[in-house]
């Protein structure tokens, strides 16, 4: 996302020029919404998390090195904000995940067609199961399965080693399968 306009906005915001930060925030808003929509289910939560990322951006701009580093630096800042937000909201059942991503890690029974009552109930069960995961498990599943980042990209965004990402992803998938086990055992083909 680095073009001349963004470079100028970053520099202007770093130097405290009037209106520059608002323009920069507006420029990166689509990126913020893309990421936060993976974590927040309600409009209010989406706005809260987006504002938190903007606040962190504003506070951290003086720490930014060269302009070319902005996209990666910003994505890392946003991921850390989402992770912190998840940790604070651990007990809430407010996380949405796509059915396709869950099916790809074998967390949903494949015989449930989307759009029917059984599929809707399965989605509810998955949301309940996800609420039992630790924040780092949710984060790693979101980055790898929903955002489709590689292990190396996820490591760069979180500050974890690649080995740590692999271990956390394995544990997160296992924890999700374990949380879903009772529900999956109760699903039979004639239920759908």
Short mmCIF file of N, CA and C in Angstrom, two decimals:
data_model
loop_
_atom_site.label_atom_id
_atom_site.label_comp_id
_atom_site.label_asym_id
_atom_site.label_seq_id
_atom_site.Cartn_x
_atom_site.Cartn_y
_atom_site.Cartn_z
N UNK A 1 0.81 -1.20 0.00
CA UNK A 1 0.00 0.00 0.00
C UNK A 1 0.85 1.26 0.00
N UNK A 2 2.13 1.12 -0.29
CA UNK A 2 2.99 2.29 -0.18
C UNK A 2 3.06 3.01 -1.53
N UNK A 3 2.45 4.17 -1.59
CA UNK A 3 2.56 5.01 -2.77
C UNK A 3 3.02 6.38 -2.32
N UNK A 4 3.23 7.27 -3.28
CA UNK A 4 3.74 8.60 -2.94
C UNK A 4 2.84 9.35 -1.97
N UNK A 5 1.53 9.21 -2.16
CA UNK A 5 0.59 9.90 -1.27
C UNK A 5 0.75 9.43 0.17
N UNK A 6 0.84 8.13 0.33
CA UNK A 6 0.98 7.57 1.68
C UNK A 6 2.31 8.00 2.30
N UNK A 7 3.37 7.99 1.52
CA UNK A 7 4.67 8.42 2.03
C UNK A 7 4.59 9.86 2.52
N UNK A 8 3.95 10.72 1.73
CA UNK A 8 3.81 12.12 2.13
C UNK A 8 2.96 12.26 3.40
N UNK A 9 1.88 11.47 3.47
CA UNK A 9 1.01 11.55 4.65
C UNK A 9 1.74 11.09 5.91
N UNK A 10 2.51 10.02 5.80
CA UNK A 10 3.27 9.52 6.95
C UNK A 10 4.25 10.58 7.42
N UNK A 11 4.98 11.16 6.50
CA UNK A 11 5.96 12.19 6.87
C UNK A 11 5.28 13.42 7.47
N UNK A 12 4.18 13.84 6.86
CA UNK A 12 3.47 15.01 7.38
C UNK A 12 2.92 14.74 8.77
N UNK A 13 2.38 13.55 8.98
CA UNK A 13 1.84 13.19 10.30
C UNK A 13 2.95 13.10 11.33
N UNK A 14 4.09 12.56 10.93
CA UNK A 14 5.23 12.46 11.86
C UNK A 14 5.72 13.83 12.28
N UNK A 15 5.56 14.81 11.41
CA UNK A 15 6.02 16.16 11.72
C UNK A 15 4.90 17.03 12.31
N UNK A 16 3.74 16.44 12.56
CA UNK A 16 2.66 17.14 13.24
C UNK A 16 1.93 18.18 12.41
N UNK A 17 1.94 18.01 11.10
CA UNK A 17 1.22 18.98 10.26
C UNK A 17 -0.28 18.82 10.46
N UNK A 18 -1.01 19.94 10.54
CA UNK A 18 -2.46 19.90 10.77
C UNK A 18 -3.18 19.06 9.70
N UNK A 19 -4.05 18.20 10.16
CA UNK A 19 -4.88 17.38 9.28
C UNK A 19 -4.18 16.19 8.67
N UNK A 20 -2.88 16.08 8.82
CA UNK A 20 -2.13 14.99 8.19
C UNK A 20 -2.49 13.63 8.80
N UNK A 21 -2.59 13.59 10.12
CA UNK A 21 -2.90 12.30 10.73
C UNK A 21 -4.30 11.83 10.36
N UNK A 22 -5.25 12.74 10.33
CA UNK A 22 -6.62 12.37 9.94
C UNK A 22 -6.63 11.81 8.52
N UNK A 23 -5.87 12.43 7.63
CA UNK A 23 -5.79 11.95 6.25
C UNK A 23 -5.11 10.58 6.19
N UNK A 24 -4.06 10.39 7.00
CA UNK A 24 -3.37 9.10 7.05
C UNK A 24 -4.30 8.02 7.58
N UNK A 25 -5.03 8.32 8.64
CA UNK A 25 -5.97 7.35 9.22
C UNK A 25 -7.04 6.96 8.20
N UNK A 26 -7.50 7.93 7.44
CA UNK A 26 -8.50 7.64 6.41
C UNK A 26 -7.90 6.77 5.30
N UNK A 27 -6.65 6.99 4.98
CA UNK A 27 -5.98 6.20 3.93
C UNK A 27 -5.81 4.74 4.34
N UNK A 28 -5.52 4.50 5.62
CA UNK A 28 -5.30 3.12 6.08
C UNK A 28 -6.58 2.49 6.63
N UNK A 29 -7.68 3.22 6.65
CA UNK A 29 -8.94 2.70 7.19
C UNK A 29 -9.36 1.38 6.55
N UNK A 30 -9.27 1.21 5.22
CA UNK A 30 -9.66 -0.09 4.65
C UNK A 30 -8.83 -1.26 5.20
N UNK A 31 -7.56 -1.03 5.43
CA UNK A 31 -6.71 -2.08 6.02
C UNK A 31 -7.13 -2.39 7.45
N UNK A 32 -7.44 -1.33 8.18
CA UNK A 32 -7.88 -1.51 9.57
C UNK A 32 -9.18 -2.31 9.60
N UNK A 33 -10.12 -1.94 8.78
CA UNK A 33 -11.42 -2.63 8.77
C UNK A 33 -11.28 -4.08 8.31
N UNK A 34 -10.41 -4.32 7.35
CA UNK A 34 -10.20 -5.69 6.89
C UNK A 34 -9.71 -6.58 8.03
N UNK A 35 -8.76 -6.08 8.79
CA UNK A 35 -8.22 -6.87 9.89
C UNK A 35 -9.20 -6.95 11.06
N UNK A 36 -9.77 -5.84 11.47
CA UNK A 36 -10.63 -5.85 12.65
C UNK A 36 -11.90 -6.64 12.43
N UNK A 37 -12.35 -6.72 11.19
CA UNK A 37 -13.58 -7.49 10.93
C UNK A 37 -13.39 -8.98 11.20
N UNK A 38 -12.16 -9.42 11.27
CA UNK A 38 -11.87 -10.82 11.61
C UNK A 38 -11.98 -11.08 13.11
N UNK A 39 -11.97 -10.02 13.89
CA UNK A 39 -11.97 -10.17 15.34
C UNK A 39 -13.25 -9.68 16.00
N UNK A 40 -13.83 -8.65 15.49
CA UNK A 40 -14.99 -8.03 16.12
C UNK A 40 -16.27 -8.39 15.38
N UNK A 41 -17.29 -8.78 16.10
CA UNK A 41 -18.55 -9.18 15.48
C UNK A 41 -19.56 -8.05 15.42
N UNK A 42 -19.54 -7.16 16.39
CA UNK A 42 -20.54 -6.09 16.42
C UNK A 42 -19.94 -4.81 15.87
N UNK A 43 -20.81 -3.93 15.42
CA UNK A 43 -20.36 -2.64 14.90
C UNK A 43 -19.64 -1.85 15.98
N UNK A 44 -20.16 -1.89 17.19
CA UNK A 44 -19.52 -1.15 18.29
C UNK A 44 -18.12 -1.69 18.57
N UNK A 45 -17.96 -3.01 18.58
CA UNK A 45 -16.64 -3.60 18.80
C UNK A 45 -15.69 -3.28 17.65
N UNK A 46 -16.22 -3.31 16.45
CA UNK A 46 -15.41 -2.98 15.27
C UNK A 46 -14.89 -1.55 15.37
N UNK A 47 -15.76 -0.64 15.77
CA UNK A 47 -15.35 0.76 15.93
C UNK A 47 -14.34 0.92 17.07
N UNK A 48 -14.59 0.25 18.20
CA UNK A 48 -13.66 0.33 19.33
C UNK A 48 -12.27 -0.15 18.95
N UNK A 49 -12.22 -1.30 18.30
CA UNK A 49 -10.94 -1.87 17.91
C UNK A 49 -10.25 -1.01 16.85
N UNK A 50 -11.01 -0.49 15.91
CA UNK A 50 -10.44 0.39 14.88
C UNK A 50 -9.87 1.66 15.51
N UNK A 51 -10.59 2.23 16.47
CA UNK A 51 -10.11 3.43 17.16
C UNK A 51 -8.85 3.13 17.96
N UNK A 52 -8.80 1.95 18.56
CA UNK A 52 -7.61 1.58 19.32
C UNK A 52 -6.40 1.49 18.40
N UNK A 53 -6.59 0.93 17.22
CA UNK A 53 -5.48 0.84 16.26
C UNK A 53 -5.05 2.24 15.83
N UNK A 54 -6.00 3.11 15.56
CA UNK A 54 -5.66 4.49 15.17
C UNK A 54 -4.92 5.22 16.29
N UNK A 55 -5.35 5.01 17.51
CA UNK A 55 -4.67 5.63 18.65
C UNK A 55 -3.23 5.13 18.76
N UNK A 56 -3.04 3.83 18.60
CA UNK A 56 -1.69 3.29 18.65
C UNK A 56 -0.84 3.82 17.50
N UNK A 57 -1.45 3.96 16.34
CA UNK A 57 -0.74 4.52 15.20
C UNK A 57 -0.26 5.93 15.53
N UNK A 58 -1.15 6.74 16.05
CA UNK A 58 -0.82 8.13 16.39
C UNK A 58 0.31 8.19 17.42
N UNK A 59 0.21 7.35 18.46
CA UNK A 59 1.23 7.36 19.51
C UNK A 59 2.57 6.82 19.03
N UNK A 60 2.54 5.91 18.06
CA UNK A 60 3.76 5.22 17.63
C UNK A 60 4.44 5.82 16.42
N UNK A 61 3.81 6.75 15.74
CA UNK A 61 4.42 7.33 14.54
C UNK A 61 5.83 7.86 14.77
N UNK A 62 6.12 8.51 15.91
CA UNK A 62 7.49 8.99 16.11
C UNK A 62 8.53 7.87 16.12
N UNK A 63 8.10 6.64 16.44
CA UNK A 63 9.03 5.51 16.50
C UNK A 63 9.30 4.88 15.15
N UNK A 64 8.53 5.26 14.13
CA UNK A 64 8.68 4.68 12.81
C UNK A 64 9.99 5.15 12.19
N UNK A 65 10.73 4.20 11.66
CA UNK A 65 12.00 4.54 11.01
C UNK A 65 11.76 5.12 9.63
N UNK A 66 12.27 4.46 8.63
CA UNK A 66 12.14 4.96 7.26
C UNK A 66 10.74 4.69 6.72
N UNK A 67 10.32 5.49 5.75
CA UNK A 67 8.97 5.38 5.18
C UNK A 67 8.68 4.02 4.56
N UNK A 68 9.65 3.41 3.94
CA UNK A 68 9.43 2.13 3.28
C UNK A 68 9.01 1.04 4.24
N UNK A 69 9.25 1.25 5.51
CA UNK A 69 8.90 0.24 6.51
C UNK A 69 7.45 0.36 6.97
N UNK A 70 6.73 1.37 6.52
CA UNK A 70 5.40 1.63 7.05
C UNK A 70 4.42 0.47 6.91
N UNK A 71 4.25 -0.15 5.74
CA UNK A 71 3.22 -1.21 5.63
C UNK A 71 3.42 -2.35 6.62
N UNK A 72 4.61 -2.89 6.70
CA UNK A 72 4.86 -3.99 7.64
C UNK A 72 4.77 -3.55 9.08
N UNK A 73 5.30 -2.38 9.36
CA UNK A 73 5.25 -1.83 10.71
C UNK A 73 3.80 -1.60 11.14
N UNK A 74 2.99 -1.06 10.24
CA UNK A 74 1.59 -0.78 10.56
C UNK A 74 0.81 -2.08 10.78
N UNK A 75 1.01 -3.06 9.92
CA UNK A 75 0.29 -4.33 10.07
C UNK A 75 0.65 -4.99 11.40
N UNK A 76 1.92 -4.94 11.76
CA UNK A 76 2.35 -5.51 13.04
C UNK A 76 1.70 -4.76 14.20
N UNK A 77 1.66 -3.45 14.13
CA UNK A 77 1.02 -2.65 15.16
C UNK A 77 -0.46 -3.04 15.28
N UNK A 78 -1.14 -3.19 14.16
CA UNK A 78 -2.56 -3.53 14.17
C UNK A 78 -2.79 -4.94 14.72
N UNK A 79 -1.95 -5.89 14.36
CA UNK A 79 -2.09 -7.26 14.86
C UNK A 79 -1.90 -7.28 16.38
N UNK A 80 -0.93 -6.56 16.87
CA UNK A 80 -0.72 -6.51 18.33
C UNK A 80 -1.91 -5.86 19.04
N UNK A 81 -2.49 -4.85 18.43
CA UNK A 81 -3.69 -4.23 19.02
C UNK A 81 -4.84 -5.23 19.08
N UNK A 82 -5.02 -6.00 18.01
CA UNK A 82 -6.09 -7.01 17.99
C UNK A 82 -5.84 -8.09 19.05
N UNK A 83 -4.60 -8.51 19.17
CA UNK A 83 -4.24 -9.52 20.16
C UNK A 83 -4.52 -9.02 21.57
N UNK A 84 -4.12 -7.80 21.85
CA UNK A 84 -4.39 -7.23 23.18
C UNK A 84 -5.89 -7.12 23.43
N UNK A 85 -6.63 -6.73 22.40
CA UNK A 85 -8.08 -6.62 22.51
C UNK A 85 -8.70 -7.99 22.82
N UNK A 86 -8.23 -9.03 22.14
CA UNK A 86 -8.72 -10.39 22.41
C UNK A 86 -8.43 -10.81 23.85
N UNK A 87 -7.24 -10.50 24.32
CA UNK A 87 -6.90 -10.88 25.69
C UNK A 87 -7.81 -10.20 26.70
N UNK A 88 -8.14 -8.94 26.44
CA UNK A 88 -9.03 -8.23 27.37
C UNK A 88 -10.46 -8.77 27.29
N UNK A 89 -10.87 -9.31 26.19
CA UNK A 89 -12.24 -9.74 25.99
C UNK A 89 -12.36 -11.27 26.00
N UNK A 90 -11.42 -11.93 26.59
CA UNK A 90 -11.33 -13.39 26.56
C UNK A 90 -12.63 -14.09 26.94
N UNK A 91 -13.34 -13.59 27.90
CA UNK A 91 -14.52 -14.30 28.38
C UNK A 91 -15.75 -14.06 27.50
N UNK A 92 -15.68 -13.12 26.58
CA UNK A 92 -16.84 -12.84 25.72
C UNK A 92 -16.86 -13.79 24.53
N UNK A 93 -18.03 -14.09 24.08
CA UNK A 93 -18.19 -14.96 22.92
C UNK A 93 -18.48 -14.09 21.70
N UNK A 94 -17.48 -13.31 21.29
CA UNK A 94 -17.67 -12.31 20.25
C UNK A 94 -16.74 -12.50 19.06
N UNK A 95 -16.48 -13.72 18.64
CA UNK A 95 -15.53 -13.88 17.56
C UNK A 95 -16.18 -14.59 16.42
N UNK A 96 -16.03 -14.07 15.23
CA UNK A 96 -16.64 -14.66 14.06
C UNK A 96 -15.55 -15.21 13.16
N UNK A 97 -15.81 -16.35 12.58
CA UNK A 97 -14.85 -16.98 11.70
C UNK A 97 -15.61 -17.59 10.54
N UNK A 98 -15.01 -17.63 9.40
CA UNK A 98 -15.71 -18.17 8.24
C UNK A 98 -15.83 -19.68 8.33
N UNK A 99 -16.93 -20.18 7.83
CA UNK A 99 -17.19 -21.61 7.83
C UNK A 99 -16.16 -22.34 6.97
N UNK A 100 -15.76 -21.71 5.85
CA UNK A 100 -14.81 -22.33 4.95
C UNK A 100 -13.45 -22.54 5.62
N UNK A 101 -13.01 -21.54 6.38
CA UNK A 101 -11.73 -21.67 7.07
C UNK A 101 -11.79 -22.77 8.11
N UNK A 102 -12.89 -22.87 8.83
CA UNK A 102 -13.03 -23.93 9.84
C UNK A 102 -13.09 -25.30 9.18
N UNK A 103 -13.77 -25.39 8.06
CA UNK A 103 -13.83 -26.67 7.35
C UNK A 103 -12.44 -27.08 6.87
N UNK A 104 -11.63 -26.08 6.50
CA UNK A 104 -10.29 -26.39 6.00
C UNK A 104 -9.40 -26.99 7.08
N UNK A 105 -9.70 -26.75 8.35
CA UNK A 105 -8.91 -27.37 9.42
C UNK A 105 -9.70 -28.51 10.07
N UNK A 106 -10.73 -28.96 9.36
CA UNK A 106 -11.54 -30.10 9.81
C UNK A 106 -12.21 -29.82 11.15
N UNK A 107 -12.71 -28.61 11.33
CA UNK A 107 -13.38 -28.26 12.58
C UNK A 107 -14.90 -28.35 12.45
N UNK A 108 -15.42 -28.45 11.25
CA UNK A 108 -16.85 -28.58 11.04
C UNK A 108 -17.14 -29.84 10.26
N UNK A 109 -18.26 -30.48 10.52
CA UNK A 109 -18.62 -31.64 9.72
C UNK A 109 -18.90 -31.21 8.28
N UNK A 110 -18.31 -31.87 7.29
CA UNK A 110 -18.47 -31.45 5.91
C UNK A 110 -19.87 -31.66 5.36
N UNK A 111 -20.69 -32.50 5.99
CA UNK A 111 -22.01 -32.79 5.43
C UNK A 111 -23.06 -31.71 5.67
N UNK A 112 -22.71 -30.64 6.36
CA UNK A 112 -23.67 -29.57 6.62
C UNK A 112 -23.63 -28.54 5.49
N UNK A 113 -24.69 -28.46 4.69
CA UNK A 113 -24.69 -27.45 3.63
C UNK A 113 -24.91 -26.06 4.22
N UNK A 114 -24.24 -25.04 3.65
CA UNK A 114 -24.43 -23.68 4.17
C UNK A 114 -25.85 -23.20 3.93
N UNK A 115 -26.35 -22.39 4.87
CA UNK A 115 -27.67 -21.78 4.71
C UNK A 115 -28.81 -22.53 5.35
N UNK A 116 -28.61 -23.75 5.78
CA UNK A 116 -29.74 -24.43 6.43
C UNK A 116 -29.62 -24.32 7.94
N UNK A 117 -30.64 -24.78 8.64
CA UNK A 117 -30.67 -24.63 10.10
C UNK A 117 -29.52 -25.36 10.78
N UNK A 118 -29.17 -26.53 10.28
CA UNK A 118 -28.07 -27.28 10.88
C UNK A 118 -26.76 -26.52 10.73
N UNK A 119 -26.55 -25.90 9.58
CA UNK A 119 -25.32 -25.12 9.36
C UNK A 119 -25.30 -23.91 10.27
N UNK A 120 -26.44 -23.27 10.45
CA UNK A 120 -26.51 -22.11 11.35
C UNK A 120 -26.21 -22.53 12.78
N UNK A 121 -26.74 -23.67 13.20
CA UNK A 121 -26.46 -24.16 14.55
C UNK A 121 -24.99 -24.53 14.69
N UNK A 122 -24.43 -25.11 13.63
CA UNK A 122 -23.00 -25.44 13.66
C UNK A 122 -22.17 -24.18 13.83
N UNK A 123 -22.56 -23.10 13.17
CA UNK A 123 -21.85 -21.83 13.31
C UNK A 123 -21.92 -21.34 14.75
N UNK A 124 -23.07 -21.45 15.36
CA UNK A 124 -23.22 -21.05 16.77
C UNK A 124 -22.31 -21.89 17.67
N UNK A 125 -22.26 -23.18 17.40
CA UNK A 125 -21.42 -24.08 18.19
C UNK A 125 -19.95 -23.70 18.04
N UNK A 126 -19.57 -23.37 16.81
CA UNK A 126 -18.19 -22.97 16.57
C UNK A 126 -17.86 -21.68 17.32
N UNK A 127 -18.76 -20.72 17.30
CA UNK A 127 -18.53 -19.48 18.04
C UNK A 127 -18.36 -19.75 19.53
N UNK A 128 -19.16 -20.64 20.06
CA UNK A 128 -19.03 -21.01 21.47
C UNK A 128 -17.68 -21.67 21.72
N UNK A 129 -17.28 -22.55 20.81
CA UNK A 129 -15.98 -23.23 20.97
C UNK A 129 -14.83 -22.24 20.87
N UNK A 130 -14.92 -21.30 19.95
CA UNK A 130 -13.86 -20.31 19.80
C UNK A 130 -13.71 -19.45 21.04
N UNK A 131 -14.79 -19.22 21.73
CA UNK A 131 -14.71 -18.38 22.94
C UNK A 131 -13.90 -19.07 24.03
N UNK A 132 -13.72 -20.38 23.92
CA UNK A 132 -12.94 -21.10 24.92
C UNK A 132 -11.44 -21.09 24.62
N UNK A 133 -11.08 -20.68 23.40
CA UNK A 133 -9.67 -20.65 23.03
C UNK A 133 -8.96 -19.48 23.69
N UNK A 134 -7.68 -19.66 23.93
CA UNK A 134 -6.87 -18.58 24.46
C UNK A 134 -6.65 -17.53 23.37
N UNK A 135 -6.43 -16.28 23.74
CA UNK A 135 -6.26 -15.23 22.73
C UNK A 135 -5.20 -15.54 21.68
N UNK A 136 -4.06 -16.10 22.09
CA UNK A 136 -3.02 -16.40 21.11
C UNK A 136 -3.47 -17.51 20.15
N UNK A 137 -4.33 -18.41 20.60
CA UNK A 137 -4.86 -19.43 19.71
C UNK A 137 -5.81 -18.81 18.68
N UNK A 138 -6.65 -17.92 19.13
CA UNK A 138 -7.54 -17.21 18.20
C UNK A 138 -6.74 -16.41 17.19
N UNK A 139 -5.72 -15.72 17.69
CA UNK A 139 -4.91 -14.88 16.83
C UNK A 139 -4.22 -15.69 15.75
N UNK A 140 -3.59 -16.78 16.13
CA UNK A 140 -2.85 -17.57 15.15
C UNK A 140 -3.79 -18.20 14.12
N UNK A 141 -4.96 -18.65 14.55
CA UNK A 141 -5.93 -19.18 13.59
C UNK A 141 -6.43 -18.10 12.64
N UNK A 142 -6.65 -16.92 13.16
CA UNK A 142 -7.11 -15.82 12.32
C UNK A 142 -6.07 -15.47 11.26
N UNK A 143 -4.84 -15.33 11.68
CA UNK A 143 -3.80 -14.93 10.73
C UNK A 143 -3.51 -16.01 9.70
N UNK A 144 -3.46 -17.26 10.14
CA UNK A 144 -3.14 -18.34 9.21
C UNK A 144 -4.33 -18.79 8.37
N UNK A 145 -5.47 -18.98 9.01
CA UNK A 145 -6.61 -19.58 8.32
C UNK A 145 -7.52 -18.55 7.65
N UNK A 146 -7.74 -17.43 8.28
CA UNK A 146 -8.66 -16.43 7.72
C UNK A 146 -7.94 -15.40 6.86
N UNK A 147 -6.86 -14.87 7.38
CA UNK A 147 -6.10 -13.87 6.63
C UNK A 147 -5.18 -14.52 5.60
N UNK A 148 -4.98 -15.82 5.72
CA UNK A 148 -4.16 -16.59 4.78
C UNK A 148 -2.71 -16.13 4.74
N UNK A 149 -2.18 -15.73 5.90
CA UNK A 149 -0.76 -15.38 5.98
C UNK A 149 0.04 -16.67 6.08
N UNK A 150 1.26 -16.62 5.60
CA UNK A 150 2.17 -17.75 5.75
C UNK A 150 2.67 -17.80 7.19
N UNK A 151 3.35 -18.88 7.51
CA UNK A 151 3.94 -18.99 8.84
C UNK A 151 4.96 -17.88 9.05
N UNK A 152 5.77 -17.61 8.04
CA UNK A 152 6.78 -16.56 8.15
C UNK A 152 6.14 -15.19 8.34
N UNK A 153 5.08 -14.91 7.60
CA UNK A 153 4.39 -13.63 7.75
C UNK A 153 3.75 -13.51 9.13
N UNK A 154 3.16 -14.59 9.60
CA UNK A 154 2.54 -14.59 10.92
C UNK A 154 3.59 -14.36 12.00
N UNK A 155 4.74 -14.99 11.83
CA UNK A 155 5.84 -14.78 12.78
C UNK A 155 6.26 -13.32 12.80
N UNK A 156 6.38 -12.71 11.63
CA UNK A 156 6.78 -11.31 11.56
C UNK A 156 5.74 -10.39 12.19
N UNK A 157 4.47 -10.71 11.99
CA UNK A 157 3.41 -9.86 12.52
C UNK A 157 3.27 -9.97 14.04
N UNK A 158 3.51 -11.16 14.57
CA UNK A 158 3.31 -11.37 16.01
C UNK A 158 4.57 -11.20 16.83
N UNK A 159 5.72 -11.31 16.18
CA UNK A 159 6.97 -11.28 16.92
C UNK A 159 7.36 -12.65 17.47
N UNK A 160 6.59 -13.67 17.13
CA UNK A 160 6.90 -15.04 17.55
C UNK A 160 7.85 -15.66 16.51
N UNK A 161 8.59 -16.67 16.91
CA UNK A 161 9.42 -17.39 15.95
C UNK A 161 8.52 -18.25 15.06
N UNK A 162 9.03 -18.67 13.90
CA UNK A 162 8.24 -19.52 13.01
C UNK A 162 7.88 -20.83 13.69
N UNK A 163 8.82 -21.38 14.44
CA UNK A 163 8.54 -22.61 15.18
C UNK A 163 7.43 -22.40 16.20
N UNK A 164 7.45 -21.27 16.87
CA UNK A 164 6.43 -20.95 17.85
C UNK A 164 5.06 -20.81 17.16
N UNK A 165 5.03 -20.19 15.98
CA UNK A 165 3.78 -20.06 15.22
C UNK A 165 3.24 -21.45 14.88
N UNK A 166 4.11 -22.32 14.40
CA UNK A 166 3.66 -23.68 14.05
C UNK A 166 3.10 -24.43 15.26
N UNK A 167 3.80 -24.32 16.38
CA UNK A 167 3.35 -24.99 17.60
C UNK A 167 2.02 -24.41 18.07
N UNK A 168 1.92 -23.09 18.10
CA UNK A 168 0.67 -22.46 18.54
C UNK A 168 -0.49 -22.81 17.60
N UNK A 169 -0.21 -22.85 16.29
CA UNK A 169 -1.26 -23.20 15.33
C UNK A 169 -1.72 -24.65 15.54
N UNK A 170 -0.78 -25.53 15.75
CA UNK A 170 -1.14 -26.93 16.00
C UNK A 170 -1.98 -27.05 17.27
N UNK A 171 -1.56 -26.39 18.31
CA UNK A 171 -2.30 -26.43 19.58
C UNK A 171 -3.67 -25.77 19.44
N UNK A 172 -3.74 -24.69 18.68
CA UNK A 172 -5.02 -23.99 18.49
C UNK A 172 -6.00 -24.88 17.73
N UNK A 173 -5.53 -25.53 16.69
CA UNK A 173 -6.39 -26.43 15.92
C UNK A 173 -6.86 -27.60 16.79
N UNK A 174 -5.94 -28.13 17.58
CA UNK A 174 -6.30 -29.23 18.47
C UNK A 174 -7.31 -28.77 19.52
N UNK A 175 -7.10 -27.60 20.08
CA UNK A 175 -8.02 -27.07 21.08
C UNK A 175 -9.40 -26.84 20.48
N UNK A 176 -9.44 -26.34 19.26
CA UNK A 176 -10.72 -26.10 18.60
C UNK A 176 -11.42 -27.42 18.31
N UNK A 177 -10.68 -28.39 17.81
CA UNK A 177 -11.28 -29.72 17.56
C UNK A 177 -11.81 -30.32 18.87
N UNK A 178 -11.02 -30.19 19.94
CA UNK A 178 -11.44 -30.74 21.24
C UNK A 178 -12.71 -30.04 21.73
N UNK A 179 -12.76 -28.74 21.58
CA UNK A 179 -13.95 -27.99 22.02
C UNK A 179 -15.17 -28.35 21.19
N UNK A 180 -14.94 -28.71 19.94
CA UNK A 180 -16.05 -29.06 19.05
C UNK A 180 -16.43 -30.54 19.09
N UNK A 181 -15.62 -31.35 19.71
CA UNK A 181 -15.85 -32.80 19.70
C UNK A 181 -17.25 -33.21 20.15
N UNK A 182 -17.76 -32.72 21.28
CA UNK A 182 -19.11 -33.15 21.69
C UNK A 182 -20.17 -32.80 20.64
N UNK A 183 -20.07 -31.63 20.06
CA UNK A 183 -21.05 -31.22 19.04
C UNK A 183 -20.92 -32.06 17.78
N UNK A 184 -19.69 -32.35 17.37
CA UNK A 184 -19.47 -33.13 16.15
C UNK A 184 -19.96 -34.56 16.33
N UNK A 185 -19.82 -35.10 17.53
CA UNK A 185 -20.27 -36.47 17.77
C UNK A 185 -21.79 -36.58 17.74
N UNK A 186 -22.48 -35.48 18.01
CA UNK A 186 -23.95 -35.48 18.01
C UNK A 186 -24.54 -35.23 16.64
N UNK A 187 -23.72 -34.89 15.64
CA UNK A 187 -24.21 -34.63 14.29
C UNK A 187 -24.21 -35.91 13.50
N UNK A 188 -25.36 -36.22 12.96
CA UNK A 188 -25.47 -37.39 12.08
C UNK A 188 -25.97 -36.92 10.74
N UNK A 189 -25.72 -37.69 9.65
CA UNK A 189 -26.14 -37.24 8.32
C UNK A 189 -27.62 -36.93 8.21
N UNK A 190 -28.49 -37.66 8.94
CA UNK A 190 -29.93 -37.37 8.83
C UNK A 190 -30.34 -36.12 9.59
N UNK A 191 -29.42 -35.56 10.44
CA UNK A 191 -29.73 -34.30 11.13
C UNK A 191 -29.68 -33.11 10.17
N UNK A 192 -28.93 -33.20 9.11
CA UNK A 192 -28.79 -32.06 8.20
C UNK A 192 -29.86 -32.08 7.23
#
